[in-house]
Coordinates of C-alpha atoms in Angstrom, one line a residue:
Chain A
M1 CA 13.7 -18.2 2.2
T2 CA 10.1 -17.2 2.7
V3 CA 10.3 -13.9 4.5
L4 CA 11.7 -10.7 3.1
I5 CA 12.2 -7.6 5.3
F6 CA 12.4 -4.2 3.7
G7 CA 15.2 -2.9 5.9
I8 CA 15.0 0.9 6.6
H9 CA 18.3 2.5 7.6
D10 CA 20.1 5.8 8.1
G11 CA 23.1 4.9 5.9
D12 CA 25.0 3.3 8.8
Q13 CA 22.6 1.2 10.7
L14 CA 19.2 -0.4 10.4
T15 CA 16.6 1.5 12.4
P16 CA 15.6 -0.2 15.7
A17 CA 12.1 -0.5 14.2
S18 CA 13.5 -2.5 11.3
R19 CA 15.3 -4.8 13.7
S20 CA 11.9 -5.3 15.4
A21 CA 10.4 -6.2 12.0
I22 CA 13.1 -8.9 11.7
T23 CA 12.1 -10.3 15.1
C24 CA 8.5 -10.4 13.8
G25 CA 9.7 -12.1 10.7
L26 CA 11.5 -14.8 12.8
Q27 CA 8.1 -15.7 14.2
L28 CA 7.1 -16.7 10.7
A29 CA 10.2 -18.5 9.6
D30 CA 13.6 -19.6 11.0
R31 CA 15.6 -17.3 8.8
V32 CA 14.8 -14.1 6.9
D33 CA 16.2 -12.1 4.0
V34 CA 16.8 -8.4 4.5
L35 CA 16.6 -6.0 1.5
L36 CA 18.6 -2.7 1.7
M37 CA 18.2 0.1 -0.7
G38 CA 20.4 3.2 -0.9
A39 CA 23.2 5.0 -2.7
E40 CA 25.8 3.4 -0.5
C41 CA 24.9 0.5 1.7
Q42 CA 28.1 -1.3 2.6
S43 CA 28.3 -0.5 6.3
V44 CA 24.6 -1.1 6.9
A45 CA 24.9 -4.3 4.9
N46 CA 27.7 -5.5 7.2
E47 CA 25.6 -4.7 10.3
A48 CA 22.5 -6.4 8.9
A49 CA 24.5 -9.5 8.0
S50 CA 25.5 -9.9 11.6
L51 CA 22.0 -9.9 13.0
D52 CA 20.5 -13.1 14.4
G53 CA 18.4 -15.1 11.9
V54 CA 19.3 -13.2 8.8
A55 CA 20.1 -15.6 5.9
R56 CA 20.9 -13.1 3.2
V57 CA 21.3 -9.4 2.9
L58 CA 20.1 -8.2 -0.5
V59 CA 21.5 -4.8 -1.6
A60 CA 20.0 -2.6 -4.3
Q61 CA 22.4 0.3 -4.8
A62 CA 21.6 3.3 -7.0
E63 CA 21.8 7.1 -6.8
H64 CA 18.0 7.3 -7.2
L65 CA 17.5 5.1 -4.1
S66 CA 19.4 7.5 -1.9
E67 CA 16.2 8.8 -0.4
P68 CA 13.2 6.6 0.5
L69 CA 11.0 7.5 -2.4
A70 CA 8.1 5.1 -2.7
E71 CA 8.0 5.4 -6.5
N72 CA 11.6 4.1 -6.8
M73 CA 11.7 1.7 -3.9
A74 CA 8.4 -0.2 -4.3
P75 CA 9.3 -1.6 -7.8
V76 CA 12.5 -3.1 -6.3
I77 CA 10.6 -4.9 -3.5
Q78 CA 7.9 -5.9 -6.0
G79 CA 10.6 -7.4 -8.3
L80 CA 11.8 -9.7 -5.5
A81 CA 8.5 -10.4 -3.9
S82 CA 7.6 -13.5 -6.0
E83 CA 10.2 -15.5 -4.1
Y84 CA 8.6 -14.8 -0.8
I85 CA 5.3 -15.5 1.1
W86 CA 5.7 -12.7 3.6
V87 CA 7.1 -9.2 2.9
L88 CA 7.5 -7.1 6.0
A89 CA 8.6 -3.6 7.0
A90 CA 8.4 -1.5 10.1
A91 CA 5.3 0.7 10.3
D92 CA 7.5 3.8 10.5
S93 CA 7.2 6.7 8.1
A94 CA 9.1 4.9 5.3
G95 CA 7.3 1.6 5.7
K96 CA 3.9 3.3 5.8
N97 CA 4.8 5.2 2.6
V98 CA 6.3 2.4 0.5
M99 CA 4.5 -0.9 1.5
P100 CA 0.9 -0.1 0.4
R101 CA 2.4 0.7 -3.0
V102 CA 4.0 -2.7 -3.1
A103 CA 0.8 -4.4 -1.9
A104 CA -1.4 -2.7 -4.6
A105 CA 1.1 -3.6 -7.3
L106 CA 1.0 -7.2 -6.2
G107 CA -2.8 -7.1 -5.9
V108 CA -2.9 -8.0 -2.2
Q109 CA -4.6 -6.3 0.8
Q110 CA -1.8 -5.1 3.1
I111 CA -2.1 -5.8 6.8
S112 CA -1.0 -2.6 8.6
D113 CA 0.7 -2.2 11.9
I114 CA 0.5 -5.7 13.4
V115 CA 1.2 -6.3 17.1
A116 CA 1.1 -10.1 17.2
V117 CA 1.6 -13.1 14.9
I118 CA -1.0 -15.9 15.6
D119 CA 0.1 -18.0 12.7
G120 CA 1.3 -17.5 9.1
E121 CA -2.0 -16.0 8.0
T122 CA -3.5 -14.7 11.2
F123 CA -2.4 -11.5 12.9
V124 CA -3.5 -9.0 15.5
R125 CA -3.7 -5.3 14.8
P126 CA -5.0 -2.3 16.7
I127 CA -8.0 -0.4 15.2
Y128 CA -9.8 2.7 16.4
A129 CA -6.7 4.3 17.8
G130 CA -5.9 1.1 19.8
N131 CA -9.3 1.1 21.5
A132 CA -9.9 -2.3 20.0
L133 CA -7.7 -5.2 18.8
A134 CA -8.7 -7.0 15.6
R135 CA -7.6 -10.6 14.9
V136 CA -7.6 -10.9 11.1
R137 CA -6.9 -13.8 8.8
T138 CA -5.7 -13.1 5.3
R139 CA -6.8 -15.1 2.2
D140 CA -4.0 -13.6 0.1
A141 CA -1.2 -16.2 -0.8
Q142 CA 1.3 -13.4 -0.5
R143 CA 1.3 -11.2 2.6
V144 CA 2.4 -7.6 2.7
I145 CA 2.7 -6.5 6.3
T146 CA 3.8 -3.5 8.4
V147 CA 5.0 -4.2 11.9
R148 CA 4.4 -2.0 15.0
S149 CA 7.9 -1.9 16.5
T150 CA 6.9 -1.5 20.1
A151 CA 5.3 -5.0 20.0
F152 CA 8.6 -6.8 19.0
A153 CA 12.0 -6.4 20.6
P154 CA 14.7 -5.4 18.2
V155 CA 16.8 -8.4 17.0
A156 CA 20.3 -8.6 18.4
P157 CA 23.5 -9.8 16.6
G158 CA 23.8 -13.5 16.1
D159 CA 26.7 -15.9 15.9
Q160 CA 26.6 -16.3 12.1
V161 CA 27.3 -13.8 9.3
A162 CA 24.8 -13.7 6.4
S163 CA 25.9 -13.5 2.8
I164 CA 25.6 -10.1 1.1
E165 CA 24.3 -10.2 -2.5
F166 CA 23.7 -7.3 -4.9
V167 CA 20.3 -7.2 -6.7
E168 CA 19.1 -5.1 -9.6
A169 CA 17.7 -1.7 -8.8
A170 CA 14.7 -0.8 -10.9
G171 CA 15.2 2.5 -12.8
D172 CA 14.3 6.0 -11.6
S173 CA 10.6 6.5 -11.9
G174 CA 11.2 10.1 -12.9
L175 CA 7.9 11.0 -11.2
V176 CA 9.3 12.7 -8.1
E177 CA 12.3 14.8 -7.0
H178 CA 13.6 14.9 -3.5
H179 CA 14.1 18.5 -2.4
G180 CA 15.7 17.9 1.0
Y181 CA 14.7 17.6 4.6
R182 CA 14.1 19.9 7.5
L183 CA 15.1 17.8 10.4
S184 CA 14.8 19.0 14.0
G185 CA 17.6 16.8 15.0
G186 CA 18.8 17.1 18.6
D187 CA 21.3 15.0 20.5
G188 CA 18.9 13.0 22.7
P189 CA 17.9 9.4 22.2
D190 CA 15.4 8.4 19.4
L191 CA 11.8 8.8 20.4
G192 CA 10.9 5.4 19.1
S193 CA 13.4 3.4 21.1
A194 CA 14.3 5.6 24.2
D195 CA 13.9 4.0 27.6
I196 CA 12.4 7.1 29.0
V197 CA 10.1 9.6 27.2
V198 CA 9.3 13.0 28.8
S199 CA 6.3 14.4 27.0
G200 CA 4.7 17.8 27.2
G201 CA 1.2 19.0 26.2
R202 CA -0.8 22.2 25.8
G203 CA -0.6 22.7 29.6
V204 CA 3.1 23.5 29.3
G205 CA 1.9 26.8 27.9
S206 CA 4.7 28.1 25.7
A207 CA 7.8 27.2 23.7
E208 CA 9.8 28.9 26.5
N209 CA 8.3 26.7 29.1
F210 CA 8.8 23.7 26.9
A211 CA 12.5 24.2 27.4
L212 CA 12.0 22.9 30.9
I213 CA 10.7 19.6 29.4
N214 CA 13.8 19.5 27.2
R215 CA 16.0 20.1 30.2
L216 CA 14.3 17.4 32.2
A217 CA 14.6 15.0 29.3
E218 CA 18.3 15.7 29.0
R219 CA 18.8 15.0 32.7
L220 CA 17.0 11.7 32.4
N221 CA 18.7 10.8 29.1
A222 CA 15.1 10.7 27.8
A223 CA 13.5 11.5 24.4
V224 CA 11.1 14.4 24.2
G225 CA 7.5 13.7 23.2
A226 CA 4.6 15.9 22.8
S227 CA 0.8 15.9 22.3
R228 CA -0.7 17.1 19.1
A229 CA -1.9 20.3 20.9
A230 CA 1.7 21.1 21.8
V231 CA 2.9 20.6 18.2
D232 CA 0.0 22.6 16.8
A233 CA 0.8 25.4 19.2
G234 CA 4.3 25.5 17.9
Y235 CA 6.0 24.6 21.2
V236 CA 7.9 21.7 19.6
P237 CA 8.4 20.3 16.0
N238 CA 6.1 17.7 14.5
D239 CA 8.5 14.7 14.8
H240 CA 7.9 14.8 18.6
Q241 CA 4.2 14.0 18.3
V242 CA 3.1 10.9 20.0
G243 CA -0.3 9.4 19.2
Q244 CA -2.6 7.7 16.7
T245 CA -1.2 9.8 13.8
G246 CA 2.3 10.4 15.3
R247 CA 4.9 8.1 16.8
V248 CA 3.9 5.1 18.8
V249 CA 6.2 4.6 21.8
A250 CA 6.4 2.1 24.6
P251 CA 9.3 3.1 26.9
A252 CA 10.0 1.8 30.4
L253 CA 8.8 5.2 31.7
Y254 CA 6.5 7.7 30.0
L255 CA 6.3 10.9 31.9
A256 CA 3.3 13.0 30.7
V257 CA 3.5 16.7 31.7
G258 CA 0.5 18.9 31.1
I259 CA -1.1 16.4 28.7
S260 CA -4.8 15.9 29.3
G261 CA -5.0 12.5 27.6
A262 CA -7.1 12.6 24.5
I263 CA -7.7 9.1 23.1
Q264 CA -5.6 10.0 20.0
H265 CA -2.7 10.7 22.3
L266 CA -3.2 7.7 24.5
A267 CA -3.1 5.5 21.4
G268 CA 0.6 6.3 21.0
M269 CA 1.8 5.6 24.5
K270 CA -0.5 3.4 26.5
E271 CA 1.7 0.3 26.1
S272 CA 4.5 2.1 28.1
R273 CA 5.6 0.0 31.0
V274 CA 5.2 2.7 33.6
I275 CA 3.2 5.9 33.0
A276 CA 3.5 8.9 35.2
A277 CA 1.4 12.0 34.8
I278 CA 1.7 15.5 36.2
N279 CA -1.3 17.8 35.5
S280 CA -2.9 20.7 37.3
D281 CA -6.4 19.3 36.5
P282 CA -7.3 16.5 38.8
E283 CA -10.0 15.3 36.3
A284 CA -7.6 15.0 33.4
P285 CA -8.2 11.6 31.6
I286 CA -4.5 10.9 31.6
F287 CA -4.8 10.0 35.3
D288 CA -7.1 7.0 34.4
L289 CA -4.1 5.5 32.7
A290 CA -1.3 6.7 34.9
D291 CA 0.5 4.4 37.3
Y292 CA 1.6 7.5 39.2
G293 CA -0.4 10.7 39.1
L294 CA 0.5 14.0 40.6
V295 CA -1.8 17.0 40.7
Q296 CA 0.3 20.1 40.8
D297 CA 1.1 23.3 39.0
L298 CA 3.3 22.3 36.1
M299 CA 6.0 25.0 36.4
S300 CA 6.5 24.4 40.1
A301 CA 6.5 20.6 39.6
L302 CA 9.1 20.8 36.8
E303 CA 11.4 23.0 38.9
E304 CA 11.0 20.7 41.9
L305 CA 11.7 17.7 39.7
E306 CA 14.9 19.2 38.5
H307 CA 16.1 19.9 42.1
T308 CA 15.0 16.5 43.4
L309 CA 16.7 14.6 40.5
A310 CA 19.9 16.6 41.0
E311 CA 20.2 15.1 44.5
T312 CA 22.0 11.8 44.7
P313 CA 19.7 9.0 45.4
S314 CA 19.7 8.1 49.0
P315 CA 21.5 4.7 49.7
L316 CA 18.8 4.2 52.4
G317 CA 16.0 4.6 49.8
K318 CA 13.2 2.2 50.1
S319 CA 13.5 -0.8 47.8
A320 CA 10.6 -2.3 45.9
Chain B
M1 CA -7.2 21.6 -13.5
K2 CA -9.5 19.0 -11.9
V3 CA -9.2 17.5 -8.4
V4 CA -10.8 14.4 -7.0
V5 CA -11.2 14.2 -3.2
G6 CA -11.9 10.8 -1.6
V7 CA -13.9 10.9 1.7
K8 CA -14.9 8.2 4.2
R9 CA -17.7 8.1 6.7
V10 CA -16.4 6.9 10.1
V11 CA -17.4 6.9 13.7
D12 CA -16.9 10.4 15.0
A13 CA -13.5 11.1 16.5
Y14 CA -15.0 12.2 19.8
V15 CA -17.1 9.0 20.3
K16 CA -15.7 6.6 22.9
I17 CA -16.0 3.4 20.9
R18 CA -17.4 0.1 22.5
V19 CA -16.4 -3.3 21.3
R20 CA -19.5 -5.4 20.5
S21 CA -20.4 -8.2 22.9
D22 CA -20.4 -10.7 20.0
G23 CA -16.7 -9.8 19.3
Q24 CA -17.5 -9.1 15.6
G25 CA -16.7 -5.4 15.6
V26 CA -17.4 -2.1 17.4
E27 CA -20.8 -0.7 18.1
T28 CA -22.0 1.6 15.3
A29 CA -25.7 1.6 15.9
N30 CA -26.9 4.9 17.3
T31 CA -23.4 6.2 17.1
K32 CA -22.5 9.6 15.8
M33 CA -20.9 9.3 12.3
S34 CA -18.8 12.0 10.6
M35 CA -16.4 12.6 7.8
N36 CA -13.0 11.1 8.5
P37 CA -11.1 14.2 10.0
F38 CA -8.2 13.8 7.5
D39 CA -10.6 13.7 4.6
E40 CA -12.1 17.0 5.8
I41 CA -8.6 18.5 5.6
A42 CA -8.3 17.1 2.1
T43 CA -11.6 18.6 1.1
E44 CA -10.6 22.0 2.5
A45 CA -7.3 21.9 0.6
A46 CA -9.2 21.1 -2.6
V47 CA -11.7 23.9 -2.1
R48 CA -8.9 26.4 -1.3
L49 CA -7.2 25.5 -4.6
L50 CA -10.6 26.1 -6.3
E51 CA -10.9 29.5 -4.7
S52 CA -7.4 30.4 -5.6
G53 CA -8.2 29.8 -9.3
I54 CA -5.6 27.1 -9.9
V55 CA -8.3 24.4 -9.9
D56 CA -11.6 24.7 -11.7
E57 CA -13.3 21.6 -10.6
V58 CA -13.5 19.6 -7.4
L59 CA -15.2 16.2 -7.4
A60 CA -15.8 14.6 -4.0
V61 CA -16.1 10.8 -4.1
S62 CA -17.2 8.3 -1.4
V63 CA -17.6 4.6 -1.7
G64 CA -20.4 3.0 0.4
P65 CA -24.1 2.7 1.2
D66 CA -26.5 5.6 0.9
S67 CA -25.5 6.9 4.3
V68 CA -22.2 8.3 2.8
Q69 CA -24.4 10.9 1.0
E70 CA -24.4 12.8 4.2
Q71 CA -20.6 13.3 4.0
L72 CA -20.7 14.0 0.3
R73 CA -23.2 16.8 1.0
T74 CA -20.8 18.2 3.6
C75 CA -18.2 18.3 0.8
L76 CA -20.6 20.2 -1.4
A77 CA -21.4 22.6 1.4
M78 CA -17.7 23.2 1.9
G79 CA -17.4 24.2 -1.7
A80 CA -16.9 21.1 -3.9
N81 CA -18.6 21.4 -7.3
R82 CA -19.7 17.8 -7.7
A83 CA -20.2 14.7 -5.6
L84 CA -20.2 11.1 -6.6
Q85 CA -21.4 8.1 -4.5
I86 CA -20.0 4.8 -5.6
S87 CA -22.7 2.6 -4.2
A88 CA -21.4 -0.4 -2.3
E89 CA -21.5 -2.3 1.0
P90 CA -19.9 -0.6 4.0
D91 CA -16.4 -1.4 5.5
L92 CA -14.6 -2.2 2.3
E93 CA -10.9 -2.8 2.3
P94 CA -8.4 -0.1 1.1
L95 CA -7.4 -2.1 -2.0
V96 CA -11.1 -2.2 -3.1
I97 CA -11.4 1.6 -2.4
A98 CA -8.2 2.3 -4.3
R99 CA -9.5 0.3 -7.3
A100 CA -12.8 2.2 -7.2
L101 CA -10.9 5.5 -7.2
Q102 CA -8.7 4.2 -10.0
A103 CA -11.9 3.6 -12.1
V104 CA -13.0 7.2 -11.2
C105 CA -9.6 8.5 -12.3
Q106 CA -9.9 6.7 -15.6
R107 CA -13.3 8.2 -16.3
E108 CA -12.6 11.7 -14.9
S109 CA -8.8 12.2 -15.7
P110 CA -8.1 14.4 -12.7
D111 CA -4.7 16.1 -12.3
L112 CA -4.6 15.6 -8.6
V113 CA -6.3 13.3 -6.0
L114 CA -6.4 14.4 -2.4
L115 CA -7.2 12.0 0.4
G116 CA -6.8 11.8 4.2
K117 CA -3.6 10.0 5.2
Q118 CA -5.6 7.4 7.2
A119 CA -9.1 6.7 8.3
I120 CA -9.5 6.9 12.1
D121 CA -11.6 3.7 12.2
D122 CA -9.3 1.0 10.7
D123 CA -6.1 3.1 10.9
C124 CA -4.8 1.4 7.7
N125 CA -3.0 4.4 6.0
Q126 CA -3.0 2.6 2.6
T127 CA -5.6 4.0 0.1
G128 CA -3.6 6.9 -1.3
Q129 CA -0.4 4.9 -1.8
M130 CA -2.4 2.0 -3.4
L131 CA -4.2 4.4 -5.8
A132 CA -0.9 6.0 -6.8
A133 CA 0.6 2.5 -7.5
L134 CA -2.4 1.4 -9.6
Q135 CA -2.3 4.6 -11.6
G136 CA 1.5 4.6 -11.8
W137 CA 1.4 8.2 -10.4
A138 CA 3.6 10.1 -8.0
Q139 CA 2.6 10.2 -4.4
A140 CA 3.2 12.3 -1.3
T141 CA 1.8 11.0 2.0
S142 CA 1.3 12.7 5.4
V143 CA 1.4 16.1 3.7
S144 CA 1.4 19.3 5.8
G145 CA 2.4 21.8 3.1
L146 CA 1.2 22.0 -0.5
E147 CA 1.9 24.3 -3.5
V148 CA 0.2 23.4 -6.7
S149 CA 1.4 24.6 -10.1
Q150 CA 0.2 23.7 -13.6
D151 CA 2.4 20.7 -14.1
H152 CA 3.8 19.9 -10.7
V153 CA 3.2 19.9 -6.9
R154 CA 5.6 20.8 -4.1
A155 CA 4.7 18.9 -1.0
T156 CA 6.0 18.9 2.5
R157 CA 5.7 15.6 4.3
E158 CA 5.7 14.9 8.0
I159 CA 8.1 12.1 8.7
D160 CA 9.5 10.5 11.8
T161 CA 12.6 12.7 11.8
G162 CA 11.0 16.0 10.8
L163 CA 9.9 17.3 7.4
E164 CA 10.7 16.2 3.9
Q165 CA 10.2 18.2 0.7
L166 CA 9.2 16.6 -2.6
R167 CA 8.4 17.9 -6.1
L168 CA 5.9 15.6 -7.8
T169 CA 5.0 15.5 -11.5
L170 CA 1.2 15.7 -12.1
P171 CA -1.0 13.8 -12.1
A172 CA -0.3 12.7 -8.5
V173 CA -1.9 11.5 -5.3
I174 CA -1.6 13.5 -2.1
S175 CA -2.6 12.1 1.3
V176 CA -2.9 14.9 3.9
D177 CA -1.9 15.2 7.5
L178 CA -3.4 17.3 10.4
R179 CA -1.4 20.4 10.1
L180 CA -2.1 21.2 6.4
N181 CA -5.1 23.4 7.3
D182 CA -8.1 24.0 9.6
P183 CA -11.2 22.9 7.7
R184 CA -14.0 25.5 7.5
Y185 CA -17.4 25.1 9.0
P186 CA -19.9 25.3 6.1
R187 CA -22.3 28.2 6.2
L188 CA -26.0 27.5 6.7
P189 CA -27.1 28.7 3.2
D190 CA -24.4 26.4 1.7
I191 CA -25.6 23.5 3.8
M192 CA -29.2 24.1 2.7
K193 CA -28.1 24.3 -1.0
A194 CA -26.1 21.1 -0.6
K195 CA -29.1 19.3 0.8
R196 CA -31.0 20.0 -2.5
A197 CA -28.0 19.3 -4.8
T198 CA -28.1 16.2 -7.1
L199 CA -25.5 13.6 -6.3
E200 CA -24.1 11.5 -9.0
T201 CA -24.2 7.7 -8.4
L202 CA -22.4 4.7 -9.8
T203 CA -22.2 1.2 -8.5
L204 CA -19.0 -0.6 -7.6
E205 CA -20.1 -3.4 -9.8
S206 CA -20.6 -1.2 -12.8
L207 CA -17.0 -0.1 -12.4
G208 CA -15.9 -3.7 -12.6
V209 CA -14.4 -3.7 -9.1
D210 CA -14.3 -6.9 -7.2
S211 CA -15.2 -6.2 -3.6
T212 CA -14.5 -9.7 -2.1
P213 CA -12.7 -9.1 1.2
R214 CA -9.2 -10.5 1.5
L215 CA -9.1 -10.1 5.2
E216 CA -11.5 -11.9 7.5
T217 CA -11.9 -10.4 10.9
L218 CA -12.1 -13.3 13.3
E219 CA -12.6 -11.4 16.5
V220 CA -12.5 -7.8 17.9
T221 CA -11.6 -7.5 21.5
E222 CA -10.9 -4.7 24.0
P223 CA -7.2 -4.2 24.7
P224 CA -6.1 -5.4 28.2
R225 CA -6.7 -2.8 30.9
R226 CA -3.9 -1.4 32.9
K227 CA -4.0 -1.9 36.6
P228 CA -5.2 1.1 38.5
G229 CA -2.6 3.6 39.5
V230 CA -2.0 5.7 42.6
R231 CA -2.0 9.5 43.3
V232 CA 1.2 10.8 44.8
A233 CA 1.2 13.9 47.0
T234 CA 4.5 15.5 46.1
V235 CA 7.3 15.6 43.5
A236 CA 9.6 14.0 46.1
E237 CA 7.2 11.1 46.5
L238 CA 6.9 10.7 42.7
V239 CA 10.6 10.6 42.3
D240 CA 11.0 8.1 45.1
R241 CA 8.4 5.8 43.7
L242 CA 9.8 6.0 40.1
R243 CA 13.3 5.3 41.5
N244 CA 12.7 2.8 44.2
E245 CA 9.4 1.1 43.5
A246 CA 9.2 1.1 39.7
G247 CA 12.9 1.2 39.1
V248 CA 12.6 3.2 36.0
I249 CA 14.9 6.2 36.7
P250 CA 18.4 6.2 38.1

């Protein structure tokens, strides 16, 4: 095999972003190996082994790999890397944390957040918050790459089952202790892979008003997004932030409510298939990007939306 | 305790960048340049540690041509004690910067290195993790909460699912996120004082760091434009269009 994917998982399943990284890997080779690390990986290994194009699932199991600590995970990847030309991971918070540590240990210049594979050494990646695209060619014989998941569809199960092999876990670095999470949770779909994202900005005005965004998202089975301003103002936790430094999303519908459209925010959502924007300011830059723009007071628009969506769609509705 | 802060000079966050017509990069001539916003937050964090008495020395470091002295003087005006320019060509790759900072760490033996989590020009998000790897140190990236003690650091990281808490043994590398603090505006007397301050200078070459690029940028292009949208008059029209024209809601 020539491609190794660092598979990021929740204990049960690979993340959709990691399945996108496999899709990217399959543009470099016919089959890929997937490395899983954790305290207990059996069920995720079974799932990964069923995915299309996966040749081998490599499992490093150890108590000190139960949390994605870069100090403990990077050496495991590094130890396997010599067998591979390409080492890939999703550009999610775990991939961004771990992979540069691998690249530096191998002495190669990582290629971050690629959105296209031109050939085995040439890739496209966004720079300047996505306001430009750079086509870059690496001179490194080994290539450490993170993959922007919105640019590659998650791989589906295939008709063969890969072998599962256990590999050695490097020892505990002893440099860092994990002291737990504060997860905002919620029952809605994952922001990174939802079909619809309803996103609120500073214009929403308060945490109480933001409940209307949450309710609308629930009705549409959508994930809740937010601009940096809404997170900074405390309307919504940090993990909802969409943008250059938050999550990058590309749903079928991105509904931006009270978001003016700073370039840092647009960087995280402009690849969405359809963008709709509601804003009371007719000059808001978000309207330059929106397929559908509505200038209206947000509170009245959110209430009307709720009523309108509650009505059954008319069977005589116009078709496209 | 000694802290090293790494800072980068970048195109200002509020400039609308233009792709050069020769496709070899973005226009930087006559463009407003600033300190990378994340590095400003890192500098602020270091200066607050200095003011709290936990830290007694803050060394600001930037790698690049003489123009980076402007950003180093901003660090001094914000309260850093010393500033070091590692003289080099512009636009070096993160691995080169990490190796330069590694050489600084070997000379200066800091207890903590603070950096921005990414630069807003190349959006790489690599230098901190690379430096930690090269030094064999602990790392915490995307940090929005920080408590420094004599031999360890408690860091809160922003991750895709919320927040994560780590305890790192020092020395360590911390890359900071937006919500760690609001950087101060330096006071005019401090700006004037920083203008006259002596900067330390080293060359990348003298540190033995190879700056040969590993990545060749073949072309820089503008992203494809979206087709122009329409304004709708009412919520009912919006819902109708999303449902029946775009087919994106049930």
